[in-house]
Short mmCIF file of C-alpha atoms in Angstrom, two decimals:
data_model
loop_
_atom_site.label_atom_id
_atom_site.label_comp_id
_atom_site.label_asym_id
_atom_site.label_seq_id
_atom_site.Cartn_x
_atom_site.Cartn_y
_atom_site.Cartn_z
CA MET A 1 22.32 -34.97 -9.54
CA VAL A 2 22.66 -31.22 -8.94
CA VAL A 3 23.52 -28.16 -11.09
CA CYS A 4 25.08 -25.01 -10.02
CA ILE A 5 23.05 -22.00 -11.06
CA GLU A 6 24.78 -19.19 -9.19
CA VAL A 7 28.60 -19.70 -8.52
CA GLU A 8 29.26 -16.74 -6.16
CA LEU A 9 26.70 -17.89 -3.61
CA GLY A 10 27.09 -21.48 -4.36
CA LEU A 11 23.43 -22.01 -5.21
CA PHE A 12 22.41 -25.35 -6.73
CA VAL A 13 19.24 -27.01 -7.84
CA ARG A 14 18.41 -30.78 -8.35
CA ILE A 15 18.11 -32.54 -11.56
CA ASN A 16 15.54 -35.45 -11.49
CA SER A 17 13.66 -37.60 -13.85
CA GLU A 18 10.27 -36.70 -12.30
CA GLY A 19 8.53 -33.35 -12.84
CA LYS A 20 6.72 -33.45 -9.54
CA TRP A 21 8.81 -30.96 -7.77
CA VAL A 22 8.23 -27.19 -7.37
CA CYS A 23 8.78 -25.29 -10.54
CA PRO A 24 10.36 -27.89 -12.73
CA VAL A 25 12.08 -26.99 -15.99
CA PRO A 26 12.06 -30.03 -18.50
CA ILE A 27 15.47 -30.78 -20.14
CA LEU A 28 16.00 -33.13 -22.90
CA LEU A 29 18.45 -35.98 -23.27
CA ARG A 30 19.21 -35.06 -26.71
CA ASP A 31 20.60 -31.68 -25.44
CA HIS A 32 22.67 -33.35 -22.64
CA PRO A 33 23.82 -36.80 -23.69
CA ASP A 34 27.07 -36.42 -21.65
CA PHE A 35 25.20 -36.50 -18.37
CA LEU A 36 21.57 -37.54 -18.72
CA ASP A 37 20.26 -41.02 -19.16
CA ARG A 38 16.71 -39.76 -19.98
CA ASP A 39 14.69 -36.58 -20.34
CA SER A 40 14.69 -35.01 -16.96
CA ASN A 41 13.77 -31.84 -15.00
CA ILE A 42 15.64 -29.15 -13.24
CA GLU A 43 13.82 -28.43 -9.90
CA CYS A 44 14.03 -24.69 -9.72
CA GLY A 45 11.78 -24.02 -6.78
CA SER A 46 14.21 -24.55 -3.94
CA PRO A 47 17.85 -23.50 -4.66
CA PHE A 48 20.12 -24.63 -1.90
CA GLU A 49 23.77 -24.12 -0.92
CA LEU A 50 26.40 -26.75 -0.88
CA ASP A 51 29.52 -26.74 1.29
CA ASP A 52 32.76 -26.13 -0.60
CA TYR A 53 34.16 -29.34 0.83
CA VAL A 54 31.18 -31.36 -0.53
CA ILE A 55 31.64 -29.81 -3.99
CA GLU A 56 35.38 -30.21 -4.10
CA THR A 57 35.08 -33.86 -3.02
CA SER A 58 32.45 -34.64 -5.56
CA ILE A 59 34.44 -33.10 -8.40
CA ALA A 60 37.65 -34.94 -7.35
CA LYS A 61 35.81 -38.15 -7.33
CA HIS A 62 33.54 -37.81 -10.44
CA GLY A 63 34.67 -34.65 -12.21
CA VAL A 64 32.21 -32.16 -13.81
CA LEU A 65 29.60 -34.30 -15.55
CA GLY A 66 28.53 -31.60 -17.93
CA CYS A 67 26.68 -28.29 -18.29
CA VAL A 68 23.03 -27.45 -18.92
CA ASN A 69 22.52 -26.06 -22.55
CA ASN A 70 22.25 -22.25 -22.41
CA SER A 71 18.94 -22.48 -24.18
CA TYR A 72 17.36 -23.30 -20.95
CA ALA A 73 18.49 -20.21 -19.06
CA GLU A 74 15.45 -18.15 -19.66
CA ALA A 75 13.04 -21.04 -18.64
CA ILE A 76 15.17 -21.53 -15.47
CA CYS A 77 14.88 -17.83 -14.63
CA HIS A 78 11.10 -17.77 -15.11
CA ALA A 79 10.76 -20.88 -13.02
CA VAL A 80 12.89 -19.50 -10.18
CA GLY A 81 11.06 -16.26 -10.32
CA ARG A 82 7.58 -18.21 -9.87
CA SER A 83 8.92 -20.06 -6.85
CA TRP A 84 7.16 -19.25 -3.48
CA LYS A 85 10.09 -21.12 -1.68
CA ALA A 86 13.16 -19.24 -3.13
CA ARG A 87 14.21 -16.09 -1.40
CA ASN A 88 14.09 -12.84 -3.46
CA SER A 89 17.71 -12.17 -2.93
CA ASP A 90 18.57 -15.64 -4.39
CA LYS A 91 16.13 -15.20 -7.34
CA ILE A 92 17.81 -11.90 -8.18
CA ALA A 93 21.22 -13.39 -8.01
CA ILE A 94 20.35 -16.49 -10.16
CA MET A 95 18.75 -14.24 -12.78
CA LYS A 96 21.78 -11.91 -13.01
CA ALA A 97 24.18 -14.90 -13.01
CA LEU A 98 22.26 -16.29 -16.01
CA GLY A 99 22.28 -12.99 -17.83
CA PHE A 100 18.66 -11.85 -17.19
CA ASP A 101 19.04 -8.56 -15.40
CA ASP A 102 15.62 -7.42 -16.78
CA LEU A 103 13.94 -10.29 -15.04
CA ALA A 104 15.99 -9.66 -11.82
CA ASN A 105 14.77 -6.04 -11.71
CA ALA A 106 11.14 -7.26 -11.86
CA VAL A 107 11.63 -9.19 -8.74
CA ARG A 108 12.69 -6.28 -6.54
#
């Protein structure tokens, strides 16, 4: 499962049940019962792009499964900021998209 964290650039991160990936942010089932089966993790260390065709095909087939609760936005920004794999330009774009311009300015 993936979640879009920056719409303009089409940046996504994975959601998985294991926290062994780079810069995981734990998310709770109780906050996301519409699309999680168990407590999970957002893997914030390696944002990636998905082709528009892949996105449109998935939405046509499955719909939008849900949204990550806004209470996780700051933790996601901090995790992305710690990543040694993410490009600085992607970090800045993600932080701005999630409403944390102050953290984005720290990355520059």
